[in-house]
Amino acid sequence: MRLRSLRFVLAAAVGVIAFTLGAHATAPPLDDAPQYGPANGSLVIIGGNMQESSGLAQKFIQLAGGPDKNFVIIPTNNGNRNPDGSLRVYNETTVLAPWIKRGLTHVAMLHTADPKVANTEEFVKPLLTANGVWFDGGRQWNGVDSYAGTRALEEFRKVLDRGGVIAGSSAGATIQGDYLVRGDTKGPDIMMTEEAAHQHGFAFLRHVAIDQHINARNRWDDLIPVIKKYPDLLGIGLSEDTGIIVHGDQFEVMGKWKVAVHDNTRAYEPWEKPYFVLSQGDVYDMKARRVVKYGNGVTGRGGGGGGGGGGGGDLP
């Protein structure tokens, strides 16, 4: 009787092991999950001074499902307080006017300077059904002060989980990255702040540091020391009126200017600067660290990209 029981136990154990192995065998490999961009939804990340002619605003609207979908505009980066220290009050009509002009029919403004408010159910209600969220420019640490670690940030992420889109320009671009450049409250010329609360963005795009206005403000080289200090990061410098459209681990450049990619896994010649530039229509794989294709239809080869370093040479 004991022998029969032992055989039964052994058979059951073997069955459990076989089931477990089978389950693991059919599970998708972890490598299939994006390491940089969101698994669902998309990001539109713009280098500032966006013009209607670039089509970037309309791309944001299109990715959200069209002008009749639900949109939320976040003006917080423009400032939480006035110079005298009083709380800044935003005029919703003014904030939403350009978006209504673009044809949006269901659009709300969302702002608070208080992270306790951002943690409330009442505050996040517009985000529960949002298809698209836009972050205005300004100073990115304002948005971090208001929303980092709150339910609002959780709901921003859920917009992506539902297949929606998050977009932003200038500070609204940088805040989407992982490491927060120019996050110092003393001024935007400080690339790497010592302020612990302002070193991290919202990481919608992970393992990345994002800079903006690189052409108009001659910031081409400003990410070099950041990537030197944090070599695991990928640096992305955005020109004005130019952006990247992110799906998973790949992005496509959209706009009339250039995007500088600071990739320290690529070999550079001694005379080159440690980045290369991409242009309209170029597609880059952040996980593979290579150009997938160029805007002219040519397939990319290996690492590197369309400028061979020396991004400053593209200045007018």
Short mmCIF file of C-alpha atoms in Angstrom, two decimals:
data_model
loop_
_atom_site.label_atom_id
_atom_site.label_comp_id
_atom_site.label_asym_id
_atom_site.label_seq_id
_atom_site.Cartn_x
_atom_site.Cartn_y
_atom_site.Cartn_z
CA MET A 1 0.00 0.00 0.00
CA ARG A 2 2.85 2.35 0.89
CA LEU A 3 4.59 1.54 -2.41
CA ARG A 4 1.43 2.31 -4.37
CA SER A 5 1.05 5.63 -2.54
CA LEU A 6 4.67 6.51 -3.21
CA ARG A 7 4.20 5.76 -6.91
CA PHE A 8 1.13 8.01 -6.96
CA VAL A 9 3.02 10.86 -5.32
CA LEU A 10 5.93 10.48 -7.72
CA ALA A 11 3.58 10.42 -10.72
CA ALA A 12 1.83 13.56 -9.50
CA ALA A 13 5.15 15.31 -8.97
CA VAL A 14 6.32 14.41 -12.46
CA GLY A 15 3.02 15.71 -13.83
CA VAL A 16 3.45 19.04 -12.03
CA ILE A 17 7.02 19.39 -13.30
CA ALA A 18 5.96 18.59 -16.85
CA PHE A 19 3.12 21.11 -16.68
CA THR A 20 5.46 23.75 -15.29
CA LEU A 21 8.05 23.13 -17.98
CA GLY A 22 5.36 23.18 -20.64
CA ALA A 23 4.02 26.47 -19.36
CA HIS A 24 7.48 27.99 -19.48
CA ALA A 25 8.08 26.58 -22.92
CA THR A 26 5.01 28.30 -24.33
CA ALA A 27 5.51 31.61 -22.49
CA PRO A 28 6.86 34.41 -24.68
CA PRO A 29 10.54 35.14 -24.11
CA LEU A 30 11.26 38.10 -21.89
CA ASP A 31 13.41 39.61 -24.64
CA ASP A 32 10.22 40.34 -26.59
CA ALA A 33 9.17 43.00 -24.08
CA PRO A 34 10.34 46.51 -24.97
CA GLN A 35 13.26 47.72 -22.87
CA TYR A 36 12.94 51.40 -23.75
CA GLY A 37 9.51 52.47 -24.95
CA PRO A 38 6.05 51.42 -23.74
CA ALA A 39 4.71 47.95 -24.54
CA ASN A 40 1.44 49.56 -25.63
CA GLY A 41 0.62 53.01 -26.91
CA SER A 42 3.08 55.54 -28.25
CA LEU A 43 5.09 58.62 -27.36
CA VAL A 44 5.56 61.87 -29.27
CA ILE A 45 8.63 63.72 -27.96
CA ILE A 46 9.34 67.16 -29.44
CA GLY A 47 12.36 69.45 -29.09
CA GLY A 48 10.46 72.70 -28.54
CA ASN A 49 9.09 75.58 -30.63
CA MET A 50 6.63 73.28 -32.41
CA GLN A 51 5.11 74.76 -35.58
CA GLU A 52 1.86 73.65 -37.16
CA SER A 53 3.68 72.98 -40.44
CA SER A 54 5.68 70.14 -38.85
CA GLY A 55 2.54 68.03 -38.45
CA LEU A 56 3.65 66.91 -34.99
CA ALA A 57 0.54 68.15 -33.20
CA GLN A 58 -1.65 66.41 -35.75
CA LYS A 59 0.42 63.23 -35.35
CA PHE A 60 -0.32 63.30 -31.63
CA ILE A 61 -4.03 63.69 -32.33
CA GLN A 62 -3.97 60.93 -34.94
CA LEU A 63 -2.20 58.46 -32.64
CA ALA A 64 -4.81 59.12 -29.95
CA GLY A 65 -7.53 58.09 -32.40
CA GLY A 66 -8.59 61.43 -33.84
CA PRO A 67 -9.94 64.80 -32.64
CA ASP A 68 -13.11 63.28 -31.16
CA LYS A 69 -11.19 61.23 -28.58
CA ASN A 70 -10.51 62.34 -25.00
CA PHE A 71 -7.49 64.60 -24.41
CA VAL A 72 -5.85 66.04 -21.31
CA ILE A 73 -3.45 69.01 -21.42
CA ILE A 74 -0.97 69.44 -18.56
CA PRO A 75 0.45 73.02 -18.29
CA THR A 76 2.32 72.36 -15.03
CA ASN A 77 5.86 72.60 -16.44
CA ASN A 78 5.20 76.29 -17.08
CA GLY A 79 5.40 76.82 -13.33
CA ASN A 80 3.71 76.04 -10.05
CA ARG A 81 4.39 79.40 -8.44
CA ASN A 82 4.68 83.03 -9.44
CA PRO A 83 7.88 85.02 -8.78
CA ASP A 84 6.38 86.31 -5.52
CA GLY A 85 5.85 82.73 -4.30
CA SER A 86 2.09 82.68 -4.71
CA LEU A 87 0.48 79.70 -6.43
CA ARG A 88 0.15 80.11 -10.15
CA VAL A 89 -3.39 79.91 -11.51
CA TYR A 90 -3.85 78.79 -15.10
CA ASN A 91 -6.63 80.07 -17.34
CA GLU A 92 -8.20 76.95 -18.80
CA THR A 93 -9.58 78.81 -21.81
CA THR A 94 -6.11 80.08 -22.70
CA VAL A 95 -4.42 76.72 -22.17
CA LEU A 96 -6.94 74.81 -24.27
CA ALA A 97 -7.43 77.39 -27.04
CA PRO A 98 -4.72 76.08 -29.42
CA TRP A 99 -6.01 72.54 -29.05
CA ILE A 100 -9.61 73.48 -29.69
CA LYS A 101 -8.35 75.34 -32.76
CA ARG A 102 -6.79 72.05 -33.89
CA GLY A 103 -10.22 70.47 -33.75
CA LEU A 104 -10.34 68.70 -30.40
CA THR A 105 -13.88 68.32 -29.08
CA HIS A 106 -13.24 66.60 -25.73
CA VAL A 107 -10.27 68.24 -24.06
CA ALA A 108 -9.59 69.16 -20.43
CA MET A 109 -6.83 70.97 -18.57
CA LEU A 110 -5.31 69.23 -15.57
CA HIS A 111 -3.01 70.99 -13.11
CA THR A 112 -2.02 71.06 -9.49
CA ALA A 113 1.04 72.21 -7.58
CA ASP A 114 0.22 69.81 -4.73
CA PRO A 115 1.20 66.13 -5.04
CA LYS A 116 -1.37 65.31 -2.35
CA VAL A 117 -4.07 66.61 -4.70
CA ALA A 118 -2.51 64.65 -7.58
CA ASN A 119 -2.99 61.54 -5.47
CA THR A 120 -6.76 61.93 -5.20
CA GLU A 121 -9.46 60.11 -7.10
CA GLU A 122 -11.20 63.37 -7.98
CA PHE A 123 -8.09 64.87 -9.60
CA VAL A 124 -7.31 61.88 -11.83
CA LYS A 125 -10.87 61.44 -13.16
CA PRO A 126 -10.11 63.01 -16.58
CA LEU A 127 -7.19 60.60 -17.01
CA LEU A 128 -9.34 57.49 -16.54
CA THR A 129 -10.81 57.81 -20.03
CA ALA A 130 -8.03 59.81 -21.70
CA ASN A 131 -6.69 58.70 -25.07
CA GLY A 132 -4.04 61.38 -25.29
CA VAL A 133 -2.05 63.40 -22.71
CA TRP A 134 0.06 66.44 -23.60
CA PHE A 135 2.75 68.03 -21.40
CA ASP A 136 3.53 71.69 -22.06
CA GLY A 137 7.04 73.13 -21.98
CA GLY A 138 8.62 75.25 -19.26
CA ARG A 139 10.84 73.77 -16.55
CA GLN A 140 10.56 70.01 -16.20
CA TRP A 141 11.14 69.93 -12.44
CA ASN A 142 7.75 71.60 -11.92
CA GLY A 143 6.00 68.55 -13.33
CA VAL A 144 8.15 66.25 -11.23
CA ASP A 145 7.29 68.22 -8.09
CA SER A 146 3.58 67.85 -8.77
CA TYR A 147 3.21 64.30 -10.08
CA ALA A 148 6.19 62.07 -9.23
CA GLY A 149 5.10 59.16 -7.07
CA THR A 150 1.40 60.04 -7.26
CA ARG A 151 -1.69 58.34 -8.60
CA ALA A 152 -1.67 60.85 -11.44
CA LEU A 153 1.61 59.37 -12.68
CA GLU A 154 0.11 55.88 -12.43
CA GLU A 155 -2.82 57.03 -14.56
CA PHE A 156 -0.49 58.62 -17.13
CA ARG A 157 1.07 55.18 -17.54
CA LYS A 158 -2.34 53.54 -17.83
CA VAL A 159 -3.13 55.81 -20.78
CA LEU A 160 -0.26 54.06 -22.56
CA ASP A 161 -1.38 50.65 -21.31
CA ARG A 162 -4.73 51.25 -23.00
CA GLY A 163 -2.99 52.04 -26.28
CA GLY A 164 -3.12 55.81 -25.93
CA VAL A 165 -0.42 58.40 -26.55
CA ILE A 166 1.63 60.72 -24.36
CA ALA A 167 3.27 63.73 -25.97
CA GLY A 168 5.09 66.88 -25.02
CA SER A 169 7.44 69.58 -26.22
CA SER A 170 10.58 71.09 -24.67
CA ALA A 171 10.29 70.41 -20.92
CA GLY A 172 7.37 68.17 -21.88
CA ALA A 173 9.89 66.12 -23.86
CA THR A 174 12.61 65.88 -21.22
CA ILE A 175 10.18 64.82 -18.50
CA GLN A 176 9.27 61.73 -20.54
CA GLY A 177 12.81 60.40 -20.18
CA ASP A 178 14.38 58.39 -17.38
CA TYR A 179 17.22 60.65 -16.26
CA LEU A 180 16.09 64.28 -15.94
CA VAL A 181 18.60 66.64 -17.55
CA ARG A 182 18.41 70.36 -16.71
CA GLY A 183 16.39 69.51 -13.61
CA ASP A 184 18.13 71.98 -11.33
CA THR A 185 15.93 74.67 -9.82
CA LYS A 186 18.82 77.16 -9.99
CA GLY A 187 18.73 77.28 -13.78
CA PRO A 188 18.49 75.32 -17.05
CA ASP A 189 22.21 75.48 -17.82
CA ILE A 190 22.95 72.86 -15.16
CA MET A 191 22.72 69.51 -16.94
CA MET A 192 23.10 67.22 -13.90
CA THR A 193 21.55 68.50 -10.70
CA GLU A 194 22.56 67.46 -7.22
CA GLU A 195 18.93 67.89 -6.13
CA ALA A 196 17.86 64.31 -5.45
CA ALA A 197 14.19 65.00 -6.15
CA HIS A 198 14.95 66.33 -9.65
CA GLN A 199 17.20 63.64 -11.11
CA HIS A 200 14.51 61.41 -12.58
CA GLY A 201 11.76 62.00 -15.11
CA PHE A 202 8.62 59.94 -15.58
CA ALA A 203 10.48 57.22 -17.55
CA PHE A 204 7.82 56.71 -20.18
CA LEU A 205 10.97 56.24 -22.27
CA ARG A 206 13.33 54.22 -20.07
CA HIS A 207 17.15 54.20 -19.94
CA VAL A 208 17.21 57.50 -21.82
CA ALA A 209 18.13 61.13 -21.17
CA ILE A 210 16.35 63.64 -23.41
CA ASP A 211 17.56 67.16 -24.22
CA GLN A 212 15.81 69.78 -26.38
CA HIS A 213 16.37 73.01 -28.34
CA ILE A 214 19.78 71.63 -29.35
CA ASN A 215 19.98 73.57 -32.62
CA ALA A 216 18.60 76.96 -31.58
CA ARG A 217 20.53 77.03 -28.27
CA ASN A 218 23.68 75.25 -29.50
CA ARG A 219 23.23 72.32 -27.13
CA TRP A 220 24.61 69.66 -29.48
CA ASP A 221 27.38 68.58 -27.08
CA ASP A 222 25.56 69.05 -23.78
CA LEU A 223 24.62 65.38 -23.33
CA ILE A 224 28.24 64.21 -23.69
CA PRO A 225 29.12 64.54 -19.96
CA VAL A 226 25.78 62.98 -18.97
CA ILE A 227 26.45 59.83 -21.00
CA LYS A 228 30.04 59.76 -19.77
CA LYS A 229 28.83 59.74 -16.16
CA TYR A 230 25.91 57.37 -16.85
CA PRO A 231 27.18 55.08 -19.63
CA ASP A 232 24.11 52.82 -19.54
CA LEU A 233 21.93 55.66 -20.77
CA LEU A 234 21.10 56.48 -24.36
CA GLY A 235 21.14 60.23 -25.00
CA ILE A 236 18.64 61.83 -27.36
CA GLY A 237 19.03 65.49 -28.30
CA LEU A 238 16.10 67.06 -30.13
CA SER A 239 16.15 70.07 -32.41
CA GLU A 240 13.29 72.56 -32.34
CA ASP A 241 10.18 71.76 -34.39
CA THR A 242 11.48 68.18 -34.61
CA GLY A 243 10.43 65.11 -32.68
CA ILE A 244 10.55 61.36 -32.38
CA ILE A 245 7.56 59.05 -32.60
CA VAL A 246 8.15 56.09 -30.27
CA HIS A 247 6.61 52.66 -30.65
CA GLY A 248 8.16 50.03 -28.41
CA ASP A 249 11.93 50.12 -28.77
CA GLN A 250 11.97 52.04 -32.05
CA PHE A 251 11.47 55.67 -32.91
CA GLU A 252 11.04 57.56 -36.16
CA VAL A 253 12.24 61.12 -36.64
CA MET A 254 9.62 63.66 -37.71
CA GLY A 255 10.31 67.32 -38.47
CA LYS A 256 12.61 69.56 -40.46
CA TRP A 257 15.71 69.47 -38.27
CA LYS A 258 17.95 66.84 -36.66
CA VAL A 259 18.02 64.43 -33.74
CA ALA A 260 21.39 63.73 -32.09
CA VAL A 261 21.84 60.18 -30.76
CA HIS A 262 24.48 59.79 -28.04
CA ASP A 263 25.22 56.06 -28.21
CA ASN A 264 28.42 55.07 -26.42
CA THR A 265 28.25 51.47 -27.68
CA ARG A 266 29.23 52.72 -31.13
CA ALA A 267 32.85 53.18 -32.19
CA TYR A 268 33.72 56.75 -33.16
CA GLU A 269 36.72 58.03 -35.04
CA PRO A 270 39.12 60.24 -33.06
CA TRP A 271 37.96 63.32 -34.94
CA GLU A 272 34.27 62.61 -34.40
CA LYS A 273 32.09 63.76 -31.56
CA PRO A 274 30.48 60.87 -29.64
CA TYR A 275 27.09 61.12 -31.26
CA PHE A 276 25.50 60.99 -34.69
CA VAL A 277 22.48 62.68 -36.19
CA LEU A 278 19.26 61.43 -37.71
CA SER A 279 16.81 63.20 -39.99
CA GLN A 280 13.17 63.14 -41.08
CA GLY A 281 11.95 59.58 -41.67
CA ASP A 282 14.99 57.84 -40.14
CA VAL A 283 14.06 54.92 -37.86
CA TYR A 284 16.29 53.94 -34.95
CA ASP A 285 16.11 50.82 -32.75
CA MET A 286 17.12 51.80 -29.22
CA LYS A 287 17.39 48.21 -27.98
CA ALA A 288 19.54 47.04 -30.89
CA ARG A 289 21.35 50.41 -31.00
CA ARG A 290 21.17 50.62 -34.78
CA VAL A 291 19.45 52.51 -37.57
CA VAL A 292 16.69 50.33 -39.04
CA LYS A 293 16.19 52.51 -42.10
CA TYR A 294 16.81 55.99 -43.36
CA GLY A 295 14.16 58.39 -44.54
CA ASN A 296 15.25 57.87 -48.12
CA GLY A 297 14.32 54.20 -47.86
CA VAL A 298 17.84 52.83 -47.48
CA THR A 299 18.15 50.06 -44.90
CA GLY A 300 20.45 50.85 -41.98
CA ARG A 301 23.64 48.91 -41.41
CA GLY A 302 24.96 47.97 -37.98
CA GLY A 303 25.26 50.78 -35.46
CA GLY A 304 25.58 54.42 -36.20
CA GLY A 305 23.48 56.71 -38.23
CA GLY A 306 23.01 59.49 -40.63
CA GLY A 307 25.62 62.02 -39.69
CA GLY A 308 28.67 60.14 -38.52
CA GLY A 309 29.17 62.33 -35.43
CA GLY A 310 29.96 66.06 -35.53
CA GLY A 311 26.33 67.09 -35.14
CA GLY A 312 27.46 70.69 -34.80
CA GLY A 313 28.15 70.67 -38.52
CA ASP A 314 24.42 70.69 -39.13
CA LEU A 315 24.01 74.12 -37.56
CA PRO A 316 23.05 76.87 -40.02
#
